[in-house]
Structures are given as C-alpha cells and as structure tokens.
Coordinates of C-alpha atoms and ligand atoms in Angstrom, one line a residue:
X1133 CA 0.0 0.0 0.0
X1134 CA 1.5 3.3 -1.0
X1135 CA 1.5 6.1 1.6
X1136 CA 0.0 9.3 0.3
X1137 CA 2.5 12.1 0.2
X1138 CA 1.5 15.2 2.1
X1139 CA 1.5 18.5 0.1
X1140 CA 4.6 20.5 0.7
X1141 CA 3.3 23.6 2.4
X1142 CA 6.1 26.0 1.3
X1143 CA 5.5 25.2 -2.4
X1144 CA 1.9 26.2 -2.3
X1145 CA 0.5 29.6 -3.5
X1146 CA -1.8 31.4 -1.1
X1147 CA -4.7 30.5 -3.3
X1148 CA -3.9 26.8 -3.3
X1149 CA -3.5 26.8 0.4
X1150 CA -6.8 28.6 0.9
X1151 CA -8.4 26.0 -1.4
X1152 CA -7.1 23.1 0.7
X1153 CA -8.0 24.7 4.0
X1154 CA -11.5 25.6 2.9
X1155 CA -12.1 22.1 1.6
X1156 CA -11.2 20.8 5.1
X1157 CA -13.7 23.2 6.7
X1158 CA -11.3 26.0 7.8
X1159 CA -11.8 29.7 7.2
X1160 CA -10.3 31.2 4.1
X1161 CA -8.5 34.0 5.9
X1162 CA -6.3 31.4 7.7
X1163 CA -4.5 30.9 4.5
X1164 CA -3.1 34.4 4.5
X1165 CA -2.1 34.1 8.2
X1166 CA -0.2 30.8 7.5
X1167 CA 1.3 32.1 4.2
X1168 CA 2.7 35.2 6.1
X1169 CA 4.2 33.0 8.9
X1170 CA 6.0 31.0 6.2
X1171 CA 7.0 33.5 3.6
X1172 CA 7.2 36.8 5.4
X1173 CA 8.3 35.9 8.9
X1174 CA 9.9 32.6 7.7
X1175 CA 8.7 30.7 10.7
X1176 CA 8.4 26.9 9.9
X1177 CA 7.5 25.6 13.4
X1178 CA 3.7 25.7 13.7
X1179 CA 4.0 26.0 17.5
X1180 CA 5.5 29.4 17.0
X1181 CA 2.6 30.6 14.8
X1182 CA 1.1 32.3 17.8
X1183 CA -2.1 33.6 16.3
X1184 CA -3.3 30.0 15.3
X1185 CA -5.2 27.8 17.8
X1186 CA -3.6 24.6 18.9
X1187 CA -6.1 22.4 17.1
X1188 CA -5.5 24.3 13.9
X1189 CA -1.7 23.9 14.4
X1190 CA -2.3 20.1 14.9
X1191 CA -4.3 20.0 11.6
X1192 CA -1.5 21.8 9.7
X1193 CA 1.1 19.3 11.0
X1194 CA -1.1 16.4 10.1
X1195 CA -2.0 17.7 6.6
X1196 CA 1.2 19.2 5.3
X1197 CA 4.9 18.6 5.2
X1198 CA 7.0 21.5 6.5
X1199 CA 10.6 22.4 5.3
X1200 CA 13.0 19.8 6.4
X1201 CA 16.6 20.9 5.7
X1202 CA 20.0 21.0 7.3
X1203 CA 22.9 23.4 6.6
X1204 CA 25.7 21.0 6.5
X1205 CA 28.5 23.6 5.9
X1206 CA 29.2 27.3 5.9
X1207 CA 32.3 28.8 4.3
X1208 CA 32.9 32.6 4.8
X1209 CA 35.3 34.5 2.7
X1210 CA 37.7 36.5 4.9
X1211 CA 38.2 39.0 2.1
X1212 CA 34.8 40.1 1.0
X1213 CA 32.1 38.8 3.5
X1214 CA 30.6 36.5 1.0
X1215 CA 29.5 33.2 2.3
X1216 CA 28.6 29.8 0.8
X1217 CA 26.1 27.4 2.4
X1218 CA 25.6 23.7 1.7
X1219 CA 21.9 22.8 2.1
X1220 CA 20.8 19.2 2.4
X1221 CA 17.2 18.2 1.5
X1222 CA 17.4 14.4 2.2
X1223 CA 19.8 13.1 -0.4
X1224 CA 19.7 16.2 -2.5
X1225 CA 22.5 18.7 -1.6
X1226 CA 22.9 22.1 -3.1
X1227 CA 25.0 25.2 -2.6
X1228 CA 23.8 28.8 -2.2
X1229 CA 25.8 32.0 -1.9
X1230 CA 25.4 35.1 0.2
X1231 CA 26.8 38.1 -1.7
X1232 CA 26.8 41.4 0.1
X1233 CA 27.4 44.6 -2.0
X1234 CA 27.4 48.1 -0.8
X1235 CA 24.0 49.1 -2.0
X1236 CA 22.3 45.7 -2.3
X1237 CA 22.1 42.2 -0.8
X1238 CA 22.2 39.5 -3.4
X1239 CA 22.0 35.8 -3.1
X1240 CA 22.6 33.1 -5.7
X1241 CA 20.5 30.0 -5.3
X1242 CA 20.3 26.5 -6.9
X1243 CA 17.4 24.9 -8.7
X1244 CA 18.8 21.4 -9.1
X1245 CA 21.2 19.2 -7.1
X1246 CA 24.1 18.9 -9.6
X1247 CA 23.3 19.6 -13.2
X1248 CA 22.5 17.5 -16.2
X1249 CA 24.6 19.7 -18.4
X1250 CA 28.4 19.8 -18.5
X1251 CA 29.9 23.1 -19.2
X1252 CA 33.6 22.6 -19.3
X1253 CA 34.5 25.5 -17.0
X1254 CA 31.9 24.6 -14.4
X1255 CA 32.5 22.4 -11.3
X1256 CA 28.8 21.6 -10.9
X1257 CA 28.6 19.8 -14.2
X1258 CA 31.2 17.4 -12.9
X1259 CA 29.3 16.1 -9.9
X1260 CA 26.5 13.5 -9.8
X1261 CA 23.1 14.9 -10.8
X1262 CA 20.6 14.2 -8.1
X1263 CA 17.5 15.8 -9.4
X1264 CA 15.3 18.8 -9.4
X1265 CA 14.5 20.8 -6.3
X1266 CA 10.9 21.5 -5.4
X1267 CA 9.8 25.2 -5.2
X1268 CA 9.8 24.8 -1.5
X1269 CA 13.4 23.6 -1.5
X1270 CA 14.4 26.5 -3.8
X1271 CA 12.7 28.9 -1.3
X1272 CA 14.3 27.3 1.7
X1273 CA 17.7 28.5 0.5
X1274 CA 16.4 32.0 0.4
X1275 CA 14.6 31.9 3.8
X1276 CA 17.4 29.8 5.4
X1277 CA 20.0 32.4 4.5
X1278 CA 17.7 35.3 5.4
X1279 CA 17.3 33.9 8.9
X1280 CA 21.1 34.0 9.4
X1281 CA 21.4 37.7 8.8
X1282 CA 19.8 41.0 9.8
X1283 CA 20.4 42.5 6.3
X1284 CA 17.4 42.2 4.1
X1285 CA 17.9 40.3 0.8
X1286 CA 17.2 42.6 -2.1
X1287 CA 18.3 40.7 -5.2
X1288 CA 18.1 36.9 -6.1
X1289 CA 19.7 35.2 -9.0
X1290 CA 18.9 31.6 -9.9
X1291 CA 22.4 31.0 -11.0
X1292 CA 23.7 28.3 -8.6
X1293 CA 23.6 24.7 -9.4
X1294 CA 21.5 23.5 -12.2
X1295 CA 19.6 24.8 -15.2
X1296 CA 16.4 26.7 -14.2
X1297 CA 14.7 25.9 -17.5
X1298 CA 15.1 22.2 -16.9
X1299 CA 13.1 22.7 -13.7
X1300 CA 10.9 25.4 -15.2
X1301 CA 7.7 25.0 -13.2
X1302 CA 9.4 24.9 -9.8
X1303 CA 11.8 27.8 -10.6
X1304 CA 9.0 30.0 -11.8
X1305 CA 6.8 29.0 -8.9
X1306 CA 9.6 29.8 -6.4
X1307 CA 10.2 33.2 -8.1
X1308 CA 6.5 34.2 -7.8
X1309 CA 6.4 33.1 -4.1
X1310 CA 9.4 35.3 -3.4
X1311 CA 7.8 38.2 -5.0
X1312 CA 4.4 37.7 -3.4
X1313 CA 3.1 40.8 -1.6
X1314 CA 2.3 38.7 1.5
X1315 CA 5.7 37.2 1.5
X1316 CA 9.1 38.8 1.0
X1317 CA 7.7 41.1 -1.7
X1318 CA 10.9 41.3 -3.6
X1319 CA 10.7 43.3 -6.8
X1320 CA 10.3 41.1 -9.8
X1321 CA 12.9 43.1 -11.6
X1322 CA 15.4 42.0 -8.9
X1323 CA 14.8 38.4 -9.5
X1324 CA 16.9 36.9 -12.3
X1325 CA 16.7 33.5 -14.0
X1326 CA 19.9 32.4 -15.7
X1327 CA 19.8 29.9 -18.5
X1328 CA 22.4 28.3 -20.5
X1329 CA 20.1 28.7 -23.5
X1330 CA 17.3 26.1 -23.3
X1331 CA 15.3 27.4 -26.2
X1332 CA 11.9 25.8 -25.3
X1333 CA 12.2 27.3 -21.7
X1334 CA 13.1 30.7 -23.2
X1335 CA 10.1 30.5 -25.5
X1336 CA 7.7 29.6 -22.7
X1337 CA 9.2 32.3 -20.5
X1338 CA 8.5 35.0 -23.1
X1339 CA 5.1 33.6 -24.2
X1340 CA 4.0 33.6 -20.5
X1341 CA 5.3 37.2 -20.2
X1342 CA 7.2 36.3 -17.1
X1343 CA 8.3 39.6 -15.4
X1344 CA 11.6 38.4 -14.1
X1345 CA 14.9 39.3 -15.6
X1346 CA 16.4 36.8 -18.0
X1347 CA 20.1 36.2 -18.1
X1348 CA 21.4 34.1 -21.1
X1349 CA 24.8 32.5 -20.4
X1350 CA 26.5 33.0 -23.8
X1351 CA 30.2 32.7 -23.0
X1352 CA 30.9 32.6 -26.7
X1353 CA 29.3 33.9 -29.9
X1354 CA 31.0 31.5 -32.2
X1355 CA 29.4 28.1 -32.6
X1356 CA 32.6 26.0 -32.7
X1357 CA 34.1 27.7 -29.7
X1358 CA 30.8 27.6 -27.8
X1359 CA 30.5 23.9 -28.5
X1360 CA 33.8 23.3 -26.9
X1361 CA 32.8 25.0 -23.7
X1362 CA 29.0 24.4 -23.4
X1363 CA 27.5 21.1 -24.5
X1364 CA 24.0 22.8 -24.7
X1365 CA 25.2 24.4 -28.0
X1366 CA 24.7 21.0 -29.7
X1367 CA 21.1 20.9 -28.8
X1368 CA 20.1 24.5 -28.9
X1369 CA 22.6 26.5 -31.1
X1370 CA 23.0 30.1 -29.7
X1371 CA 22.1 31.6 -33.1
X1372 CA 18.7 30.0 -32.9
X1373 CA 18.2 31.3 -29.4
X1374 CA 19.4 34.8 -30.3
X1375 CA 17.3 34.7 -33.5
X1376 CA 14.2 34.0 -31.5
X1377 CA 15.0 36.7 -28.9
X1378 CA 15.6 39.2 -31.6
X1379 CA 12.1 38.4 -33.0
X1380 CA 10.5 38.8 -29.6
X1381 CA 12.6 41.5 -28.0
X1382 CA 9.8 44.1 -28.6
X1383 CA 7.6 42.0 -26.3
X1384 CA 10.1 42.0 -23.5
X1385 CA 10.7 44.9 -21.1
X1386 CA 13.6 47.3 -21.4
X1387 CA 16.5 46.0 -19.3
X1388 CA 14.9 42.6 -18.9
X1389 CA 17.5 40.7 -21.0
X1390 CA 21.2 40.4 -20.2
X1391 CA 24.0 38.2 -21.4
X1392 CA 26.4 36.5 -19.0
X1393 CA 29.9 36.0 -20.3
X1394 CA 32.5 34.2 -18.4
X1395 CA 36.0 35.3 -19.4
X1396 CA 38.4 32.5 -20.0
X1397 CA 42.0 33.3 -20.8
X1398 CA 43.1 32.3 -24.3
X1399 CA 39.6 31.1 -25.3
X1400 CA 36.8 33.7 -25.6
X1401 CA 38.4 37.1 -25.0
X1402 CA 40.0 37.9 -28.4
X1403 CA 39.2 41.1 -30.3
X1404 CA 36.9 39.1 -32.6
X1405 CA 34.9 37.8 -29.7
X1406 CA 34.4 41.3 -28.4
X1407 CA 33.4 42.6 -31.8
X1408 CA 30.8 39.9 -32.4
X1409 CA 29.5 39.9 -28.8
X1410 CA 29.0 43.7 -29.1
X1411 CA 27.1 43.2 -32.3
X1412 CA 24.6 40.8 -30.7
X1413 CA 24.3 42.9 -27.5
X1414 CA 23.4 45.9 -29.6
X1415 CA 21.0 44.0 -31.8
X1416 CA 19.2 42.7 -28.7
X1417 CA 19.6 45.7 -26.5
X1418 CA 21.1 43.4 -23.9
X1419 CA 23.4 44.4 -21.1
X1420 CA 26.5 42.3 -20.8
X1421 CA 27.7 40.9 -17.5
X1422 CA 31.4 40.0 -17.7
X1423 CA 32.4 37.4 -15.2
X1424 CA 36.2 36.7 -15.2
X1425 CA 36.7 33.1 -14.4
X1426 CA 37.5 33.1 -10.8
X1427 CA 40.3 30.5 -10.5
X1428 CA 41.9 27.7 -12.5
X1429 CA 39.6 24.9 -13.4
X1430 CA 39.8 22.0 -15.9
X1431 CA 42.9 23.6 -17.5
X1432 CA 41.2 27.0 -17.9
X1433 CA 42.4 30.1 -16.4
X1434 CA 41.3 33.6 -15.4
X1435 CA 42.7 36.3 -17.7
X1436 CA 45.0 39.0 -16.4
X1437 CA 43.4 42.2 -15.2
X1438 CA 44.8 43.9 -18.2
X1439 CA 43.0 41.5 -20.6
X1440 CA 39.8 41.8 -18.7
X1441 CA 40.0 45.5 -18.9
X1442 CA 40.8 45.5 -22.6
X1443 CA 37.8 43.2 -23.4
X1444 CA 35.5 45.3 -21.3
X1445 CA 36.8 48.5 -23.1
X1446 CA 36.2 46.9 -26.5
X1447 CA 32.6 46.4 -25.7
X1448 CA 32.0 49.8 -24.1
X1449 CA 33.7 51.6 -27.0
X1450 CA 31.1 49.9 -29.3
X1451 CA 28.3 51.4 -27.2
X1452 CA 27.5 48.3 -25.1
X1453 CA 26.5 48.5 -21.5
X1454 CA 29.0 46.1 -20.1
X1455 CA 29.6 45.4 -16.4
X1456 CA 32.8 43.7 -15.3
X1457 CA 31.3 41.9 -12.4
X1458 CA 33.9 41.3 -9.8
X1459 CA 34.0 37.6 -9.1
X1460 CA 33.2 37.6 -5.4
X1461 CA 33.7 34.7 -3.1
X1462 CA 36.8 33.6 -5.0
X1463 CA 38.4 32.1 -2.0
X1464 CA 35.5 30.0 -1.1
X1465 CA 34.8 28.6 -4.6
X1466 CA 31.5 30.5 -4.5
X1467 CA 31.9 32.3 -7.7
X1468 CA 30.1 31.6 -10.9
X1469 CA 30.7 28.0 -12.1
X1470 CA 32.4 26.9 -9.0
X1471 CA 29.5 25.5 -6.9
X1472 CA 30.5 22.0 -6.6
X1473 CA 30.2 21.5 -3.0
X1474 CA 33.5 20.2 -1.7
X1475 CA 31.5 18.4 0.9
X1476 CA 28.9 17.0 -1.5
X1477 CA 28.4 13.3 -1.3
X1478 CA 28.9 11.8 -4.7
Ligands
SF4_2182 S1 27.4 26.5 -15.9 FE1 25.2 26.1 -15.3 S2 24.3 24.9 -17.0 FE2 26.6 24.7 -17.2 S3 27.1 22.8 -16.0 FE3 27.3 24.6 -14.6 S4 25.4 24.7 -13.5 FE4 25.0 23.4 -15.4

C-alpha cells in the first residue's frame, strides 16, 4: 500500500493553500495568516505561529509537510564577506551563496542538485546529478540564509547549481512566491533566472510574459568555440536562441535581457569575440555581464586584469552596456561556475 505524500506547504501559493483549507472546513483567511508566517516571517514551526489555535496547528502538522533541511556547511570569505552554504534536503544537496554589496544584498540559489549539463568551465557539471528541487526547496535556501542575517535580501539570482529551465515550473513558482506581496515582496525586476540557452524554456518564459529578468549565459558567440565549452550548444545553437530573442525583443521589457559572459584566458576574449559579442548585444539591446573566471579549473584560467579591462573596453567603446562583475567569493569557490560542494556526497 502506498503512503500518500503530504503537500509541501512551502511550495503552495496562497490560493492553493486557501483552497485546501476551505475544503477541510477552515476559514479562508487562515491561508493568509499561514502564508505570512511561512513567507514573510519565515517561521516553519507551527507552535511558533502564535495567532493560530492549537487544534489548527495540529491540523497543519497532520495535513502538510514542512521544510526539512540542514545546513551542512558554511564557508565565509575572509576577504569580501561572501558566504557559501551547503543545504541538504534528504539526499539532495545544493549550494547557495550570500553576496553582500554596498548598495544591495544579493543571493545566488540553486534549482537542481548537480546539473545534467556539463559546461567545461563549471564544477557543478562534474558532480552527480541528483535531481530537481521543489519550489519549497528553492525557497528554503532564500529563507534559510535570510534567517542568518539582519540584512534584508534585495536581489536573487537563480544561477547556482542546475539549469532553471530544466526545472521550469518549480523555478517560476519559487520566483513568484518570493515576489508575493504577503511574502518577501521582492521586486520582480530584482529576480533573475539564468539559463544556458534552453530554447523551449526561453520561448515559454516569453510567451507567458514572465516579469523576471532573463540572463542568457552565452560565453561565446562563435558556434565552434561555444560547443567546446558548453554542451548545450549542440542541442540549442545560440544563433537559434538569439534569433528567437531578436524576434521577440519588442515583447520584453527594457532591461529585462542580459548576457552572461564568463571570461576564460586564451579562449573567448580575443578582439573578434568582443566585436561579435558587441554586435549581438546591440541588436538585442542586452546588457553584458562579464564574469572573469575566478580561478583555475579544468585547464582553464582567469585572464590577467589587463586583458579583462581590454575586453570590457572593446565592448564599451562599441556602445554596449557592459559590467565587469567582480568575481566575489573567490576564496570559497562560491563564484560563478564553482558551486561543486566540496563536501557534497557523490
Ligand atoms: S554552468 Fe550552469 S548549466 Fe553549465 S554545467 Fe554549470 S550549472 Fe550546469
């Protein structure tokens, strides 16, 4: 006999919660109270939900499953206050990064445990893929980190482990719960989903008019070169992806699209790369986020500061809005492409 799985309460929208509560004879307004405890106050222990009666607390415990996670490891960078956390949801383990900046508080969260893709510069692609996270598990990283700090999270990037568009429903659901007015109420424009270029996911994102920012990890604008560093290029060539985005750019918001470009010495930062990247960025009105590879990995290296500057300048001189994002958390392997969880079980 199979045991029926309880609904995961953190993954439910307020409406879904209300529907379930009303069906069991409870008042609809209870849904907002419970939703606020979970998503605004980030309290997961029903006994601490002090405006709920004991018998209703018992009902909640009986009916739903509540977040069940451990933080197995914390690594703090002595140089820039960034911190990396290893979350465990049963057998699924993921890493998330706390990224403090002067004028904002960002976090980078994971959507899958491991990744089914294998970008050659990325440590995540080298570890065992353990599956998708639920929306609740994605949110738990946000709330789990928020509980550790007084500083309010302002920006969230889905750019940790995994490909968000291979876990589309849960990633979008998590984003909408983070932005909910009865929850953290984070501006939708401060939530970014980063994709390696999964065309069907991008099409769905645009057709659904999702309000979040879309970051496309390009890393090269030459097919042969991109194939060498990103296996997704075989399946969804970047020219198809950019062609589609060009067609639909008018339906997107100003500033909604950006390109991510990891800078790898001797591979993708030649003058031709800059010229072609600038051409596409201008065609699509996309800002370019330059991310110098943070350390040595898989025989690939970070370029010198001089080369980083030259590449950035070559874009800016062509009228592209390009940001040379400092690779924070270098000393804890928390920078882009380095979330491999040194303590992850294989
Ligand atoms: S860069 Fe992203 S898509 Fe590529 S292997 Fe790493 S986690 Fe997966």
